[in-house]
Amino acid sequence: GQNIDQPTEMTATEGAIVQINCTYQTSGFNGLFWYQQHAGEAPTFLSYNVLDGLEEKGRFSSFLSRSKGYSYLLLKELQMKDSASYLCAVLDSNYQLIWGAGTKLIIKP
Amino acid sequence: DGGITQSPKYLFRKEGQNVTLSCEQNLNHDAMYWYRQDPGQGLRLIYYSQIVNDFQKGDIAEGYSVSREKKESFPLTVTSAQKNPTAFYLCASTPPGSNSSPLHFGNGTRLTVT
């Protein structure tokens, strides 16, 4: 079966750095997405990785290793507004999205 | 501003009643999707439509129905046959031209059935 694993919850301190991991086992791979979702709101797109390596976008970076079936989202200089759930999703060989359950990130002052 | 509008934000129904969730987009996107989100689970695809007057079942279509009479609109009906309808429902769309375009989501409708 297809599977995406993420930690259920993480806690970090304002101003610090946090890394949210995502491992996947899917039938084929056509890219990996990260979305941010504040409670009760719509998910918003953060990043898309299809090749190995690190993609940096301001305070957020996303890394992919296809051989290891692994990605992480790195958030730097954490702010209180970064408290949200972070969703990992993989496009399989049929271009269907497989979603992880999301990681709830709690930022403490 | 272009976007996806879902209404209402909160919806309450009695068991045994059908209910229709609205989804409208003015992004000129061809593809539209309905997802269900439950605590502790990933988003699950209910139905999707790549073009007007055509739609396909997703992973959990049983107890749901959709229509796509206009490009802008993709309403979802939760029927009385859906055994656990209480959930957060998200509508999304993608632009034409790429299978790897990110989804644009509406703000969701939280449905509670008692």
CSV table of C-alpha atoms in Angstrom, one decimal:
chain,number,residue,atom,x,y,z
A,1,GLY,CA,0.0,0.0,0.0
A,2,GLN,CA,0.9,3.6,-0.2
A,3,ASN,CA,2.0,5.4,2.9
A,4,ILE,CA,3.2,8.8,4.1
A,5,ASP,CA,4.6,9.2,7.6
A,6,GLN,CA,5.0,12.4,9.5
A,7,PRO,CA,5.3,13.1,13.2
A,8,THR,CA,1.9,13.9,14.8
A,9,GLU,CA,3.1,16.9,16.8
A,10,MET,CA,6.2,19.0,17.4
A,11,THR,CA,7.0,21.8,19.7
A,12,ALA,CA,9.6,24.6,19.1
A,13,THR,CA,10.5,27.9,20.5
A,14,GLU,CA,10.0,31.3,18.9
A,15,GLY,CA,13.2,32.3,17.0
A,16,ALA,CA,14.5,28.8,16.8
A,17,ILE,CA,14.8,26.3,13.9
A,18,VAL,CA,12.6,23.2,13.4
A,19,GLN,CA,12.8,20.4,10.9
A,20,ILE,CA,9.6,18.4,10.0
A,21,ASN,CA,10.3,15.1,8.4
A,22,CYS,CA,8.2,13.1,5.9
A,23,THR,CA,8.9,9.6,4.7
A,24,TYR,CA,7.0,8.0,1.9
A,25,GLN,CA,6.4,4.7,0.2
A,26,THR,CA,4.4,5.2,-2.9
A,27,SER,CA,3.8,3.5,-6.3
A,28,GLY,CA,6.0,5.8,-8.3
A,29,PHE,CA,6.9,9.4,-7.6
A,30,ASN,CA,6.2,12.6,-9.5
A,31,GLY,CA,6.9,15.1,-6.9
A,32,LEU,CA,6.4,16.0,-3.2
A,33,PHE,CA,4.4,19.0,-1.8
A,34,TRP,CA,4.4,20.7,1.5
A,35,TYR,CA,1.3,22.7,2.6
A,36,GLN,CA,0.7,24.8,5.7
A,37,GLN,CA,-2.8,24.7,7.3
A,38,HIS,CA,-3.9,26.9,10.2
A,39,ALA,CA,-6.6,25.5,12.3
A,40,GLY,CA,-10.0,25.6,10.6
A,41,GLU,CA,-8.6,27.1,7.4
A,42,ALA,CA,-7.5,26.1,4.0
A,43,PRO,CA,-4.1,24.5,3.3
A,44,THR,CA,-1.8,26.8,1.5
A,45,PHE,CA,1.0,25.7,-0.8
A,46,LEU,CA,4.6,26.1,0.5
A,47,SER,CA,6.9,24.1,-1.7
A,48,TYR,CA,7.2,21.4,-4.4
A,49,ASN,CA,10.2,19.2,-4.9
A,50,VAL,CA,10.7,16.7,-7.7
A,51,LEU,CA,14.5,16.6,-7.9
A,52,ASP,CA,16.9,15.7,-5.0
A,53,GLY,CA,18.3,18.6,-3.0
A,54,LEU,CA,17.3,21.6,-1.1
A,55,GLU,CA,14.9,24.3,-2.2
A,56,GLU,CA,15.0,27.5,-0.2
A,57,LYS,CA,12.2,30.1,0.0
A,58,GLY,CA,12.8,32.7,2.6
A,59,ARG,CA,12.6,31.3,6.1
A,60,PHE,CA,11.3,28.0,4.7
A,61,SER,CA,13.3,25.3,2.9
A,62,SER,CA,12.4,21.9,1.7
A,63,PHE,CA,14.7,18.9,1.0
A,64,LEU,CA,14.1,15.8,-1.0
A,65,SER,CA,16.0,12.5,-1.3
A,66,ARG,CA,14.2,10.2,-3.7
A,67,SER,CA,16.5,7.2,-3.1
A,68,LYS,CA,15.6,7.3,0.6
A,69,GLY,CA,11.9,8.2,0.2
A,70,TYR,CA,12.5,11.2,2.5
A,71,SER,CA,11.8,14.9,2.7
A,72,TYR,CA,12.0,17.5,5.3
A,73,LEU,CA,10.6,21.0,5.7
A,74,LEU,CA,13.0,23.4,7.6
A,75,LEU,CA,11.5,26.5,9.2
A,76,LYS,CA,14.0,29.1,10.5
A,77,GLU,CA,13.5,32.1,12.8
A,78,LEU,CA,10.3,30.7,14.0
A,79,GLN,CA,7.4,33.1,14.6
A,80,MET,CA,4.2,32.6,16.5
A,81,LYS,CA,2.2,32.7,13.3
A,82,ASP,CA,4.1,29.6,12.2
A,83,SER,CA,2.0,27.6,14.6
A,84,ALA,CA,0.0,25.4,12.2
A,85,SER,CA,-0.2,21.9,10.7
A,86,TYR,CA,2.2,21.1,8.0
A,87,LEU,CA,1.0,18.6,5.4
A,88,CYS,CA,3.2,16.4,3.2
A,89,ALA,CA,1.8,15.0,0.0
A,90,VAL,CA,3.3,12.9,-2.8
A,91,LEU,CA,2.2,12.6,-6.4
A,92,ASP,CA,2.3,8.9,-7.3
A,93,SER,CA,2.9,7.4,-10.8
A,94,ASN,CA,-0.8,8.1,-11.7
A,95,TYR,CA,-0.4,11.7,-10.6
A,96,GLN,CA,-2.7,11.0,-7.7
A,97,LEU,CA,-1.9,12.9,-4.5
A,98,ILE,CA,-1.2,10.8,-1.4
A,99,TRP,CA,-1.4,12.8,1.8
A,100,GLY,CA,0.2,12.4,5.2
A,101,ALA,CA,-1.8,13.1,8.3
A,102,GLY,CA,0.0,16.3,9.0
A,103,THR,CA,2.3,17.5,11.7
A,104,LYS,CA,0.9,20.0,14.2
A,105,LEU,CA,3.7,22.5,15.1
A,106,ILE,CA,3.3,24.4,18.4
A,107,ILE,CA,5.5,27.5,18.8
A,108,LYS,CA,6.2,28.6,22.4
A,109,PRO,CA,7.4,32.1,23.3
B,1,ASP,CA,-9.3,38.7,-6.3
B,2,GLY,CA,-9.5,35.2,-7.7
B,3,GLY,CA,-10.2,32.4,-5.4
B,4,ILE,CA,-12.4,29.5,-4.3
B,5,THR,CA,-15.4,30.1,-2.2
B,6,GLN,CA,-17.0,27.4,-0.1
B,7,SER,CA,-20.2,28.0,1.7
B,8,PRO,CA,-21.4,27.8,4.3
B,9,LYS,CA,-18.4,27.6,6.7
B,10,TYR,CA,-20.4,25.6,9.3
B,11,LEU,CA,-23.4,23.4,8.5
B,12,PHE,CA,-25.5,21.3,10.9
B,13,ARG,CA,-27.9,18.6,9.7
B,14,LYS,CA,-30.0,15.8,11.2
B,15,GLU,CA,-29.1,12.2,10.4
B,16,GLY,CA,-31.0,11.0,7.3
B,17,GLN,CA,-31.0,14.3,5.5
B,18,ASN,CA,-29.1,15.0,2.3
B,19,VAL,CA,-27.0,18.2,2.3
B,20,THR,CA,-25.3,20.1,-0.5
B,21,LEU,CA,-22.0,21.9,0.0
B,22,SER,CA,-21.2,24.7,-2.4
B,23,CYS,CA,-17.9,25.3,-4.1
B,24,GLU,CA,-17.4,28.2,-6.6
B,25,GLN,CA,-14.1,29.3,-8.2
B,26,ASN,CA,-13.3,32.3,-10.4
B,27,LEU,CA,-9.7,31.2,-11.2
B,28,ASN,CA,-10.7,29.8,-14.6
B,29,HIS,CA,-9.3,26.4,-13.5
B,30,ASP,CA,-10.4,23.3,-15.3
B,31,ALA,CA,-9.9,20.7,-12.6
B,32,MET,CA,-11.8,20.7,-9.3
B,33,TYR,CA,-11.6,18.3,-6.3
B,34,TRP,CA,-13.5,17.5,-3.1
B,35,TYR,CA,-11.5,16.2,-0.1
B,36,ARG,CA,-12.6,15.2,3.3
B,37,GLN,CA,-10.3,15.9,6.3
B,38,ASP,CA,-10.7,14.0,9.6
B,39,PRO,CA,-8.5,14.3,12.7
B,40,GLY,CA,-5.4,12.2,12.6
B,41,GLN,CA,-5.8,11.3,8.9
B,42,GLY,CA,-4.5,12.7,5.6
B,43,LEU,CA,-6.8,14.3,3.2
B,44,ARG,CA,-9.0,11.8,1.3
B,45,LEU,CA,-10.3,12.4,-2.2
B,46,ILE,CA,-14.0,12.1,-2.6
B,47,TYR,CA,-14.6,13.2,-6.2
B,48,TYR,CA,-12.8,15.1,-8.9
B,49,SER,CA,-13.6,16.7,-12.2
B,50,GLN,CA,-11.2,17.5,-15.0
B,51,ILE,CA,-13.7,19.2,-17.3
B,52,VAL,CA,-17.3,20.4,-17.4
B,53,ASN,CA,-19.9,17.6,-17.4
B,54,ASP,CA,-17.4,14.9,-16.4
B,55,PHE,CA,-16.3,13.7,-13.0
B,56,GLN,CA,-14.6,10.7,-11.4
B,57,LYS,CA,-14.9,8.9,-8.1
B,58,GLY,CA,-12.0,9.3,-5.7
B,59,ASP,CA,-11.0,6.9,-2.9
B,60,ILE,CA,-14.1,7.5,-0.7
B,61,ALA,CA,-17.0,8.3,-3.1
B,62,GLU,CA,-19.6,6.1,-1.4
B,63,GLY,CA,-22.5,8.2,0.0
B,64,TYR,CA,-21.5,11.3,-1.9
B,65,SER,CA,-22.6,12.8,-5.3
B,66,VAL,CA,-21.4,15.7,-7.4
B,67,SER,CA,-22.2,17.6,-10.5
B,68,ARG,CA,-20.2,19.8,-12.8
B,69,GLU,CA,-22.6,21.7,-15.0
B,70,LYS,CA,-20.4,24.9,-15.1
B,71,LYS,CA,-16.7,25.3,-15.0
B,72,GLU,CA,-17.0,27.6,-12.0
B,73,SER,CA,-19.1,25.3,-9.8
B,74,PHE,CA,-18.6,21.9,-8.3
B,75,PRO,CA,-21.2,21.2,-5.6
B,76,LEU,CA,-21.0,18.2,-3.3
B,77,THR,CA,-24.0,16.4,-1.9
B,78,VAL,CA,-23.6,14.4,1.2
B,79,THR,CA,-26.4,11.8,1.1
B,80,SER,CA,-28.0,9.9,4.0
B,81,ALA,CA,-26.1,6.8,2.8
B,82,GLN,CA,-22.8,8.3,4.0
B,83,LYS,CA,-22.3,6.5,7.3
B,84,ASN,CA,-19.9,9.1,9.0
B,85,PRO,CA,-20.6,12.4,7.4
B,86,THR,CA,-19.4,14.7,10.2
B,87,ALA,CA,-16.1,16.1,8.9
B,88,PHE,CA,-14.3,19.1,7.4
B,89,TYR,CA,-14.8,19.3,3.7
B,90,LEU,CA,-12.3,21.0,1.4
B,91,CYS,CA,-12.8,22.0,-2.2
B,92,ALA,CA,-9.8,22.6,-4.4
B,93,SER,CA,-8.8,23.4,-8.0
B,94,THR,CA,-5.8,23.3,-10.2
B,95,PRO,CA,-5.0,25.2,-13.4
B,96,PRO,CA,-4.7,23.5,-16.8
B,97,GLY,CA,-1.4,22.5,-18.3
B,98,SER,CA,0.5,20.6,-15.6
B,99,ASN,CA,-0.2,17.5,-13.6
B,100,SER,CA,2.1,18.8,-10.9
B,101,SER,CA,0.4,22.2,-10.2
B,102,PRO,CA,-0.3,22.9,-6.6
B,103,LEU,CA,-3.9,22.8,-5.4
B,104,HIS,CA,-5.7,26.0,-4.5
B,105,PHE,CA,-8.1,25.3,-1.7
B,106,GLY,CA,-11.3,26.9,-0.4
B,107,ASN,CA,-11.7,27.7,3.3
B,108,GLY,CA,-13.7,24.6,3.9
B,109,THR,CA,-17.1,23.6,5.3
B,110,ARG,CA,-17.4,21.9,8.6
B,111,LEU,CA,-20.4,19.6,8.5
B,112,THR,CA,-21.9,18.2,11.7
B,113,VAL,CA,-24.6,15.6,11.5
B,114,THR,CA,-26.4,14.6,14.6
